[in-house]
Structures are given as C-alpha cells and as structure tokens.
Tab-separated table of C-alpha atoms and ligand atoms in Angstrom:
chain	number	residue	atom	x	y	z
A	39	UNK	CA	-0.353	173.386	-83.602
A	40	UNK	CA	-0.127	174.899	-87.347
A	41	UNK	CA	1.281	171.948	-89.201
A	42	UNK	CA	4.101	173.355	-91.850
A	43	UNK	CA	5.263	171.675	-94.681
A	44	UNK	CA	7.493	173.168	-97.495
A	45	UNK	CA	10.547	171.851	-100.220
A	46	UNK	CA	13.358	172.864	-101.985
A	47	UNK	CA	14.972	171.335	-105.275
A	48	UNK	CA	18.138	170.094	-105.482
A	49	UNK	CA	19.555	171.477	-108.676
A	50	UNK	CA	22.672	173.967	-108.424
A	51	UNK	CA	24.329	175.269	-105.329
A	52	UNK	CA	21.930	177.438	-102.501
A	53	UNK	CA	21.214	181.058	-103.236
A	54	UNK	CA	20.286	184.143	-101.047
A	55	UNK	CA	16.775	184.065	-102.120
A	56	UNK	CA	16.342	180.450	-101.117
A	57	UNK	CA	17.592	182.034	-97.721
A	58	UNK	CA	15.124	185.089	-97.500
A	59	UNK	CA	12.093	183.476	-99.225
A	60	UNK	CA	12.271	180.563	-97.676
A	61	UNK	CA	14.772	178.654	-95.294
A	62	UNK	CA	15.074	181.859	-92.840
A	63	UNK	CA	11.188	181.513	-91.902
A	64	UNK	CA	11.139	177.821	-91.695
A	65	UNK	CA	14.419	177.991	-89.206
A	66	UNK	CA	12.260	180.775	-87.551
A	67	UNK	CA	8.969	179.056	-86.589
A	68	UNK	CA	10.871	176.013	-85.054
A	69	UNK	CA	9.272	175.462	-81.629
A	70	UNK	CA	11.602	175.563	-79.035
A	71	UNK	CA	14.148	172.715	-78.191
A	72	UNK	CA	12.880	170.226	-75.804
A	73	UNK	CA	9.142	171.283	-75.508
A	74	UNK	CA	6.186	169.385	-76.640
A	75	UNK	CA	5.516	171.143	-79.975
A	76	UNK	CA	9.457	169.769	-80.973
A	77	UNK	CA	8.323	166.307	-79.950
A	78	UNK	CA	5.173	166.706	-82.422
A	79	UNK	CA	7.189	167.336	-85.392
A	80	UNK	CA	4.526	168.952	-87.098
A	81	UNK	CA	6.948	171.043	-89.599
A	82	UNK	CA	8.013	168.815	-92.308
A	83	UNK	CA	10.784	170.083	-94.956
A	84	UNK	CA	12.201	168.390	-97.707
A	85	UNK	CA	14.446	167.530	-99.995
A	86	UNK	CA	12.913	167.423	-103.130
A	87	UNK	CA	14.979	165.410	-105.726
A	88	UNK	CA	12.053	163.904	-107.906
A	89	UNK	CA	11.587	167.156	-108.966
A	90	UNK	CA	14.450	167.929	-109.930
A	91	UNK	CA	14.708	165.092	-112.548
A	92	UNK	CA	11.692	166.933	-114.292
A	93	UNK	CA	14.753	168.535	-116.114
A	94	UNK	CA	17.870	167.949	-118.139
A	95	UNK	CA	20.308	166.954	-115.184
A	96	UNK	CA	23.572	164.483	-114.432
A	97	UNK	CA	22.844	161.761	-112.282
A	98	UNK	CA	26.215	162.218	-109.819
A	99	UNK	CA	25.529	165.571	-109.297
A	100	UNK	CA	21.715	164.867	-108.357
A	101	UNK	CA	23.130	162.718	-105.811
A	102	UNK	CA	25.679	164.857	-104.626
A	103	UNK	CA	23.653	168.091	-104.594
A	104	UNK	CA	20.692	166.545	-102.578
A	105	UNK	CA	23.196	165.250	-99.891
A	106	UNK	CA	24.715	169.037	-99.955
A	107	UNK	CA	21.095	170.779	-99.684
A	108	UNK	CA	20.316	169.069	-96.933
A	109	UNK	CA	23.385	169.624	-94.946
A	110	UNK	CA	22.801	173.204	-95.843
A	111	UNK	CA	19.200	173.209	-94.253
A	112	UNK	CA	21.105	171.561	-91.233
A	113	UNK	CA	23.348	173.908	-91.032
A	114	UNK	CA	20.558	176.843	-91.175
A	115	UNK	CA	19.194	175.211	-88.365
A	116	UNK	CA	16.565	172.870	-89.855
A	117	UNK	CA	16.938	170.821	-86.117
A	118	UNK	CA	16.123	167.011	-87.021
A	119	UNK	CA	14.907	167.205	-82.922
A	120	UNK	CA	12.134	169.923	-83.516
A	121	UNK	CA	11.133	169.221	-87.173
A	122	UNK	CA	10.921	166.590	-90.263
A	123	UNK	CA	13.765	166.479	-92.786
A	124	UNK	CA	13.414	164.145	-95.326
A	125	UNK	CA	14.282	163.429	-99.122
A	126	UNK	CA	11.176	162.955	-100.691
A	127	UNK	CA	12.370	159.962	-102.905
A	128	UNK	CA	12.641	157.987	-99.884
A	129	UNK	CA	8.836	158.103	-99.664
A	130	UNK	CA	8.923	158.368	-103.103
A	131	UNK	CA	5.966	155.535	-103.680
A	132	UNK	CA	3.442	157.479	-101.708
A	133	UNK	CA	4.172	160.511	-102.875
A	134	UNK	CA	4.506	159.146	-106.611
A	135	UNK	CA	0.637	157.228	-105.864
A	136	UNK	CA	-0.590	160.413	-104.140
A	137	UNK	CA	0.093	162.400	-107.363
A	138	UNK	CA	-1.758	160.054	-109.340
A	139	UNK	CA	-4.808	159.794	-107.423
A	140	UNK	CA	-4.428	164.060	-108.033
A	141	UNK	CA	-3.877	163.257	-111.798
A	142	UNK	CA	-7.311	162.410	-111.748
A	143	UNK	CA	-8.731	165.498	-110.451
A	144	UNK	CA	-6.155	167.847	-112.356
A	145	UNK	CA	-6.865	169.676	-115.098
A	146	UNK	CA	-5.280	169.762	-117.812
A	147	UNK	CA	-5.770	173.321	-118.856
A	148	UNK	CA	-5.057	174.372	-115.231
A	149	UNK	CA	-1.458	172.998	-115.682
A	150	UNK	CA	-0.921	174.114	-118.947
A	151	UNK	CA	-1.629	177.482	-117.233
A	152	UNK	CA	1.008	176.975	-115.212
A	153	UNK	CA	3.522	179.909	-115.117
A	154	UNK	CA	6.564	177.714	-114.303
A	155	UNK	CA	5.797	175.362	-116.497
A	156	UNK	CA	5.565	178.273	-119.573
A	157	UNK	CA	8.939	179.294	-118.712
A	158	UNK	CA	10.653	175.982	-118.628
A	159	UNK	CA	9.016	174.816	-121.524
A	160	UNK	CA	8.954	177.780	-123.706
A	161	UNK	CA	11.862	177.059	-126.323
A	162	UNK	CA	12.769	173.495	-125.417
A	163	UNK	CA	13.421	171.181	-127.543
A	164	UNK	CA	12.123	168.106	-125.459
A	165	UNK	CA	9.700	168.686	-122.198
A	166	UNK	CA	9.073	165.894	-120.154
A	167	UNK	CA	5.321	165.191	-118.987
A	168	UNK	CA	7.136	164.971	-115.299
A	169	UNK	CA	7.466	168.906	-115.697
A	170	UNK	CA	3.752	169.399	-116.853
A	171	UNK	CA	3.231	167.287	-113.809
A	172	UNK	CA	5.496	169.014	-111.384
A	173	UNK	CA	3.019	171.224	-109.832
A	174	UNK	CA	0.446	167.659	-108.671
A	175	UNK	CA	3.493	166.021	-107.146
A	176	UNK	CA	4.533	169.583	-105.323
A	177	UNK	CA	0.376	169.323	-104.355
A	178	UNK	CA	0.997	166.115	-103.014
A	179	UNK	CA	4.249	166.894	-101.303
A	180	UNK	CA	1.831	169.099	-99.119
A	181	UNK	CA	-1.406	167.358	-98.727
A	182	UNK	CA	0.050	164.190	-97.464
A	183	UNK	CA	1.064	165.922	-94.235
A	184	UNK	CA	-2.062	167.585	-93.340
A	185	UNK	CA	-0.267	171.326	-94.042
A	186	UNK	CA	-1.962	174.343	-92.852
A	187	UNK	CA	0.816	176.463	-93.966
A	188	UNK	CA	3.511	176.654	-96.825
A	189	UNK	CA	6.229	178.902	-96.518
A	190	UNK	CA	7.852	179.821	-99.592
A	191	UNK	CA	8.898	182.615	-102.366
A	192	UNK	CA	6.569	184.517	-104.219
A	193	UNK	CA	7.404	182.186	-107.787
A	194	UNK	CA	5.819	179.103	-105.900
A	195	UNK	CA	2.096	181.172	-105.278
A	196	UNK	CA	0.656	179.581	-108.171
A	197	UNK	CA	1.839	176.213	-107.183
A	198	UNK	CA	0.444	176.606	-103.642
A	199	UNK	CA	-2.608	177.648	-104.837
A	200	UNK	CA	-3.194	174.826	-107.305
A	201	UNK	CA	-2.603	172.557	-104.368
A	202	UNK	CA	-5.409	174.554	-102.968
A	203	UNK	CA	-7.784	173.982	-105.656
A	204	UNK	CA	-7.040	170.350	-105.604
A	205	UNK	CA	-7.696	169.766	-102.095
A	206	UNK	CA	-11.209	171.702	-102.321
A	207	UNK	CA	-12.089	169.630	-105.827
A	208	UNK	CA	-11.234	166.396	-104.180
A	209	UNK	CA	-13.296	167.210	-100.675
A	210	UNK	CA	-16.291	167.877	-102.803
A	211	UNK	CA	-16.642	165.297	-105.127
A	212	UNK	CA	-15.511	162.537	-102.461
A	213	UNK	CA	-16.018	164.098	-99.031
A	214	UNK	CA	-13.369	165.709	-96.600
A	215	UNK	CA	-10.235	164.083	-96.919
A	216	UNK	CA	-7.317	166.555	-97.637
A	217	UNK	CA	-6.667	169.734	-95.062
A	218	UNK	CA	-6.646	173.083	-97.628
A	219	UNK	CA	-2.940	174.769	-97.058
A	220	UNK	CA	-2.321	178.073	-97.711
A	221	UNK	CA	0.926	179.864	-98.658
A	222	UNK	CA	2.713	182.418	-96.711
A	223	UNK	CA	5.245	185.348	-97.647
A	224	UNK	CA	7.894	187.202	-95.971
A	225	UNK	CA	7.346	190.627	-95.119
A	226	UNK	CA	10.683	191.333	-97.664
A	227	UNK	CA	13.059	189.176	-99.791
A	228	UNK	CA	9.757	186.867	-101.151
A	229	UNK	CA	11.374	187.758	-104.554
A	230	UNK	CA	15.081	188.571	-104.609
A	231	UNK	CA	17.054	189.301	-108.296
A	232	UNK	CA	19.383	188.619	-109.855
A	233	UNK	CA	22.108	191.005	-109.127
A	234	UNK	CA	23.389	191.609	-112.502
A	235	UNK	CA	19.846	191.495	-114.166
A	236	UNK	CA	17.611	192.695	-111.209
A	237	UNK	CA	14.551	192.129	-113.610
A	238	UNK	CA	15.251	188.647	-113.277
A	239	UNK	CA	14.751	186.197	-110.564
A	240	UNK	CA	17.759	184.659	-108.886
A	241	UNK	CA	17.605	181.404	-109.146
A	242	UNK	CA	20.229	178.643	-108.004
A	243	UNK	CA	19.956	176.988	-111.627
A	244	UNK	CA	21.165	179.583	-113.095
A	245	UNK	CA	24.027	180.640	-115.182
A	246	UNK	CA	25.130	183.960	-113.629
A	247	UNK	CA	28.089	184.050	-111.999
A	248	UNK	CA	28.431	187.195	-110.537
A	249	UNK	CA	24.115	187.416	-110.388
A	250	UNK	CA	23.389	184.793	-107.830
A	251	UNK	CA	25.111	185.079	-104.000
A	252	UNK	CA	25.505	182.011	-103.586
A	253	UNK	CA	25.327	180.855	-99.468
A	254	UNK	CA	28.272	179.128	-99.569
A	255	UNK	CA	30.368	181.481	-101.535
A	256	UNK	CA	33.713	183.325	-99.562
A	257	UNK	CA	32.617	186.258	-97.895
A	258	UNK	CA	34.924	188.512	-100.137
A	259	UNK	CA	33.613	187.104	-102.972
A	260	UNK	CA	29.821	188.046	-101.794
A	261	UNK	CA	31.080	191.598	-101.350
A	262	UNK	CA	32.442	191.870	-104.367
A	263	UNK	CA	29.107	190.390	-106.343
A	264	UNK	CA	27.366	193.006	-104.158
A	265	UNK	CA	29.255	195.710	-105.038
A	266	UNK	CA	29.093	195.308	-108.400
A	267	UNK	CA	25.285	195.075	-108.124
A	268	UNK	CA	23.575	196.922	-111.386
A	269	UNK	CA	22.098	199.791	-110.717
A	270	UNK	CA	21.327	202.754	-111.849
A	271	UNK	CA	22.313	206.386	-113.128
A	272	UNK	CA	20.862	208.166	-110.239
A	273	UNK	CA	22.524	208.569	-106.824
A	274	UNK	CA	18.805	208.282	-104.980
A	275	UNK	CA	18.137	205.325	-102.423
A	276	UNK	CA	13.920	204.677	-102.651
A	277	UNK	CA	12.326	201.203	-102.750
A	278	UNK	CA	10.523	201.498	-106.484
A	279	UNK	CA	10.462	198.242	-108.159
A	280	UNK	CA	9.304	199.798	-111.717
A	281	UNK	CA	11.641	202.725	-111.868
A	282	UNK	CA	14.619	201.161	-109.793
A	283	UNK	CA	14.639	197.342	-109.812
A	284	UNK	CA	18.149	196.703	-108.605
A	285	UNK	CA	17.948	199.356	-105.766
A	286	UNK	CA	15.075	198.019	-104.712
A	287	UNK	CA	16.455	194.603	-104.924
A	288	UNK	CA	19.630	195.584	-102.378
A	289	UNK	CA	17.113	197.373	-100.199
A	290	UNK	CA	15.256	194.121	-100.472
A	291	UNK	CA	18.019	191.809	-99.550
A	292	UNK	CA	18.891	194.328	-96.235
A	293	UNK	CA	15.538	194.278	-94.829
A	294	UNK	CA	15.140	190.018	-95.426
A	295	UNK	CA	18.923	189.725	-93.849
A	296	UNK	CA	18.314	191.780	-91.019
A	297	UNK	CA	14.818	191.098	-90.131
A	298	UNK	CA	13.718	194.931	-90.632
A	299	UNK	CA	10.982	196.282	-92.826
A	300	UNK	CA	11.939	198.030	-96.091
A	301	UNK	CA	11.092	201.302	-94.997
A	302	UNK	CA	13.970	201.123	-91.971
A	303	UNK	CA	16.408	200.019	-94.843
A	304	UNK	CA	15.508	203.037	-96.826
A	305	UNK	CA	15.265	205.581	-93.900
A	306	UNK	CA	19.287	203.636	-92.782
A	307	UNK	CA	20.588	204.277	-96.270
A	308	UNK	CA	18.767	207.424	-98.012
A	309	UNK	CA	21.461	210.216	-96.787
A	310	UNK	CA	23.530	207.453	-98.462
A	311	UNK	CA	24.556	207.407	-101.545
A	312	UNK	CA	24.887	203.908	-103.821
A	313	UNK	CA	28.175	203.143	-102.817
A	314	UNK	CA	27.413	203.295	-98.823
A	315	UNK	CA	24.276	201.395	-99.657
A	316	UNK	CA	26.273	198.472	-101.379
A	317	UNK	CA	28.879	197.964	-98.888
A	318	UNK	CA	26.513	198.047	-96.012
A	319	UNK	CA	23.861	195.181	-97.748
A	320	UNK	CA	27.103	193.352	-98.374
A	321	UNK	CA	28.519	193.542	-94.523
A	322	UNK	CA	24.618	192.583	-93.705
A	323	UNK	CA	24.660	189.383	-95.601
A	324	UNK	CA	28.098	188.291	-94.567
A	325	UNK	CA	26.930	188.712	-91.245
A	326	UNK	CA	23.986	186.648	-91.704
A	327	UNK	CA	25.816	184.070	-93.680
A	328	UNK	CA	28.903	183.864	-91.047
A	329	UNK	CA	27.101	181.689	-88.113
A	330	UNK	CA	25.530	178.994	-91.037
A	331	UNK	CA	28.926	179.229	-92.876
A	332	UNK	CA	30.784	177.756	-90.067
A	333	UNK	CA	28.596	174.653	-89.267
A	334	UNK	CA	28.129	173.996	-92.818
A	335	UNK	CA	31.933	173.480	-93.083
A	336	UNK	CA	31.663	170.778	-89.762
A	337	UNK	CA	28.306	169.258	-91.031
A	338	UNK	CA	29.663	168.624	-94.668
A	339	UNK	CA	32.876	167.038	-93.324
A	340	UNK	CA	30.498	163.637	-91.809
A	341	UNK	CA	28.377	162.721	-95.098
A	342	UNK	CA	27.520	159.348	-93.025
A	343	UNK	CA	25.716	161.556	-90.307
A	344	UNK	CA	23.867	163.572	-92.777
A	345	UNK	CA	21.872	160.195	-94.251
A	346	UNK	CA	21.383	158.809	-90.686
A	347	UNK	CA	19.259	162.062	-89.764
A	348	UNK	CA	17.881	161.793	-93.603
A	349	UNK	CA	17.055	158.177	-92.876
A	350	UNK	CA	15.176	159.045	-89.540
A	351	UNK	CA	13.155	161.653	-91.244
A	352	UNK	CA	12.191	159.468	-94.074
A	353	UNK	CA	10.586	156.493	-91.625
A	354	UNK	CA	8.847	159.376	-89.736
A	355	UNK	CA	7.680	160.648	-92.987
A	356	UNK	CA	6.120	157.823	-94.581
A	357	UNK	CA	4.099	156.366	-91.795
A	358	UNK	CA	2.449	160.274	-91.776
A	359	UNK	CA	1.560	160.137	-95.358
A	360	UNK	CA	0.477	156.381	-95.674
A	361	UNK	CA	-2.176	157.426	-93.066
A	362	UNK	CA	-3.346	160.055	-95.488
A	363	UNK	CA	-3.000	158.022	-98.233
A	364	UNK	CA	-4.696	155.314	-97.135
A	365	UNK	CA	-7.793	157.778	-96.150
A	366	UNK	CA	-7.666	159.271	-99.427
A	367	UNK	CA	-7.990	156.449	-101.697
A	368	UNK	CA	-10.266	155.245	-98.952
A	369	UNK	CA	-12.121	157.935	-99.996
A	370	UNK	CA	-11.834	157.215	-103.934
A	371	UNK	CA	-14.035	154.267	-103.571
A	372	UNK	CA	-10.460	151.710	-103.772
A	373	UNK	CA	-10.927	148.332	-102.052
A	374	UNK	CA	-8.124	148.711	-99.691
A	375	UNK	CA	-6.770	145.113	-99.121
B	167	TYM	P1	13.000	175.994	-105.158
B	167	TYM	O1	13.954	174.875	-104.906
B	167	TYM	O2	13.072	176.679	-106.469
B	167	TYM	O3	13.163	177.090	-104.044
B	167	TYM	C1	13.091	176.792	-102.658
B	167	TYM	C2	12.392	177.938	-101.947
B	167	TYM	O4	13.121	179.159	-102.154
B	167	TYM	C3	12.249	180.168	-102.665
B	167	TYM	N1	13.012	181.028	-103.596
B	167	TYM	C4	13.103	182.347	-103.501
B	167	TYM	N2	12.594	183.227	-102.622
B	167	TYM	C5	12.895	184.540	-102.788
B	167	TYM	N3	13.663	184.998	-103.819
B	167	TYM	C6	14.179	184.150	-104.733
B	167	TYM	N4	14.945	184.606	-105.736
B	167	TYM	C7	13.915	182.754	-104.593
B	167	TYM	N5	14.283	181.662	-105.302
B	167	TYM	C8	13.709	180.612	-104.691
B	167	TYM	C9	11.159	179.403	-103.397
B	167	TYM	O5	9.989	180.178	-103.537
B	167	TYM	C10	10.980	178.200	-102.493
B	167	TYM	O6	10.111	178.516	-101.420
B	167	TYM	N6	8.626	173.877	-106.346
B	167	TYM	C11	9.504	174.209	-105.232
B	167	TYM	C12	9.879	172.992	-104.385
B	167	TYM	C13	8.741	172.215	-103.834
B	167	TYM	C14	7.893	172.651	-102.776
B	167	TYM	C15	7.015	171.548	-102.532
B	167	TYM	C16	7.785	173.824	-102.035
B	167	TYM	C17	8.359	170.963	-104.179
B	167	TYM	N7	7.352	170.545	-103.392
B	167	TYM	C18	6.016	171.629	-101.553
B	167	TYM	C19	6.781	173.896	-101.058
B	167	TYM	C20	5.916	172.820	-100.831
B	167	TYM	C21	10.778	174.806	-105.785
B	167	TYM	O7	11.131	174.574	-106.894
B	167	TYM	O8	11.506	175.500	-104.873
C-alpha cells in the first residue's frame, strides 16, 4: 500500500485552492470503508499548527482556526476510520527532535534558497529562524511516516523536494533509514489565483476579500466573487496562462471542481462568451461546495467530538513516528537508553 502523508496550516479561513490542490485528492485516494487498506491507516493528514506560529499570529485564533481546519477536512471527508488526522503539536516532541536531527544535515544555503521563505521574508521587519526552518520540520512532518507520496499544490514542490534531498543525504552518510517521498500534482487546479489578481496565488492568509473563495463562504456570495472575476478585454475562452491569466484561472477552477481536463472546460465554454463562462464555473463550485457545506455546519456544532477524533489520531500518530525516530537516531550513532 502507497503510504500518503500531507498538511495544511492553520492560518485564515479554507480557500478553493486548498480544495483543488490538495484536500479533493487526499478525500479521493481514501480506500474504501471497511476494507483492510482503511484498517492500515497508511494516509496520514494533518493539522499543522507549529507552522503556523513561524509567523506574526494571535494566539485565540491559532486555537480556534486549527479546531475549524480540521472539522473542515472532516467535513471533506477526511474519514478518521480510513485515514490519520492529527494536529501535529500533539506529537509535537518527535516531530520538533526529528527536525533537529535534519538540522544537522540541512544546508544552510539550500534554505536560504528557499522560495517561500524569500517571499515571507522579503520586506519584514523581524523573521523568525522557525520560518528559515519551516521547510526541515515540513521534511520531518513526512519522513516520520514512511511517505511514498505527498499530495499537494504546486507552491509546496520545492518543499517536497528538499524533503527529498534530505532523506537521500541522510541514507548515505548513515545508511537507509528514511523512505524518499515524492510529490504529486493534480491534473488541474495545482495552482489556482487569486480572482481579483489572477497573477497571484490565492492564498487563505490573504487580504483579498473578493480574491479568495473562501469554502465556507454563502453560495451567493461565491457567485458573486466569481462573477466579478478579472479578466480581460477580449471575449475569447482559451487556456493561456501568459496572455490570459484570469481566464485560464476560471477554466482552471472548472476542470479541478468537476474532475474534467482543461481541454473539456474549454471545448464546454468556447462558443461562450465571458459572461456564460463565469456563471457556469460559479454554479460548478457551488455544486461542489454544497455536499461539504452541509456537514461542515453539523460537524462544527460538536467541538468536543472534533478533539476526541483529533485525540485518536494523535496516539496513532506518535507511536508511528517514535518507531522512525527511534531508527533514525539509531542510525546517528545516539546511545538510545
Ligand atoms: P498550506 O496550508 O499553504 O496549503 C495546504 C495545501 O493546499 C495547497 N494550496 C493550493 N493548491 C492550489 N492552488 C492554490 N492557490 C493553493 N493554495 C494552497 C498547498 O499546496 C498545500 O498542498 N507547507 C504546507 C503545509 C505542510 C505540509 C507538510 C504539506 C506542512 N508540513 C507536509 C505536505 C506535507 C502549507 O503551508 O500548506
């Protein structure tokens, strides 16, 4: 069985992208209820909070948002009977040693390097070493569960990769010990944008209220943010990222709601002119939304069931990665006691 693994920050309210680059897929390669695989658990999600301290940030709303994102994956259908959900400060001590023993195999050009870590930093007045650091702990997130594969958007390639690197550097200089992962992509939707700035990631973080659908947002309210997408002068529906970024994007967002490939959503809407195209993306991610929309509202309503299942998750989780751990500083030459 492929053994999954893959996170998502808690820091603002769930967007689309989250949705198409991410959460859809891992909700999509659940095994079935009931069978064997679901009894393995071998796809592990979580919640990542100690990441999300690596910026500015209020304490209640940390807490508050990490209880909401992972009633959200609930409600997407992250099934605590066929998978792993956990908060990764719960394990946070193996996780937190895991990056250290990494710390001493990282770089520190390679993070410097980092394109995330560029972006946060660049024109900061303070940055914390826990962002420099971000992308060791997001290797050890994934290395302490044996992944094989990591589904997530295209802005997390470079972190995946790293991870990579760090595996192979520790296996050679102290034998095999960590399983390399390797990232995977949907087909469309790996990078959705913003909808008022389509050059421009959408990102829950950010500041842009009519930009970012959120997945909890009305459904009149994500038609209207759709239909006042940005985009162009023309009246011609073609996926061209360069010359039309916010057609593209729509096109982008159909095909990663609906499961299709971008060239059905351009044959569906190229008689079509913008308008058509709009309102028909917009009925396509209501649709989507409606089923997860619904249990969200039921889920969020018993906050004491939500930690039980996080609780569960958590004990699961650590005795996984203390057996890694222990291997791996096994293999570090540490007298274990
Ligand atoms: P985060 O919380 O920013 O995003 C969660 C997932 O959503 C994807 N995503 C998008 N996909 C398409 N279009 C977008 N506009 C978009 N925005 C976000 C992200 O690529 C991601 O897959 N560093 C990670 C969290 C993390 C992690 C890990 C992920 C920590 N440890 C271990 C995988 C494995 C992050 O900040 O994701």
């Amino acid at each position: 069985m492929t053994r999954v693994f893959s996170g998502i920050k808690p820091t603002g309210s769930v967007q689309l992208g989250n949705f198409c680059g991410a959460i859809g897929r891992w909700v999509d390669g659940l095994p079935d209820a009931g069978s064997p695989a679901a009894d393995q658990r071998d796809q592990v999600f979580c919640v990542v909070d100690l990441h999300a301290m690596t910026v500015d940030y209020e304490p209640e709303t940390l807490t508050a948002t990490t209880r909401q994102v992972a009633s959200i994956l609930l409600a997407a259908g992250i099934d605590p009977a066929r998978c792993l959900l956990f908060v990764q400060s719960h394990v946070g001590g193996i996780h937190a040693e895991c990056t250290w023993l990494l710390n001493c195999v990282a770089g520190f050009g390679e993070l410097r390097r980092q394109t995330q870590f560029k972006d946060k930093a660049d024109g900061s007045e303070h940055v914390s070493v826990g962002l420099f650091d971000y992308p060791v702990l997001m290797a050890a997130d994934i290395l302490l569960y044996d992944t094989d594969e990591v589904p997530v958007g295209d802005d997390q390639r470079q972190h995946v990769e790293l991870a990579r690197d760090l595996a192979e550097r520790w296996n050679h200089r102290f034998g095999n010990t960590f399983v390399v992962p390797r990232a995977t992509f949907p087909p469309a939707g790996a990078r959705i944008m913003d909808l008022q700035t389509p050059t421009k990631k959408m990102s829950k973080s950010d500041d842009s209220p009519q930009g970012v659908v959120r997945v909890l947002d009305d459904p009149a309210v994500i038609t209207k943010k759709i239909k006042s997408a940005v985009t162009d002068s023309d009246n011609d529906v073609r996926h061209d990222r360069e010359a039309k970024p916010g057609v593209s994007n729509l096109l982008e967002i159909y095909a990663g709601v609906t499961g299709s490939s971008i060239d059905a959503a351009v044959t569906a809407f190229s008689a079509s002119g913008y308008g058509n195209l709009k309102s028909g993306v917009a009925e396509a991610v209501v649709e989507y939304l409606a089923p997860f929309q619904q249990r969200s509202g039921e889920l969020m309503a018993d906050p004491g069931e939500i930690d039980r299942i996080l609780r569960a998750g958590a004990e699961l989780a650590a005795e996984r990665a203390n057996a890694v751990l222990q291997r791996t500083k096994r293999s570090a030459g540490l007298l274990l006691p």
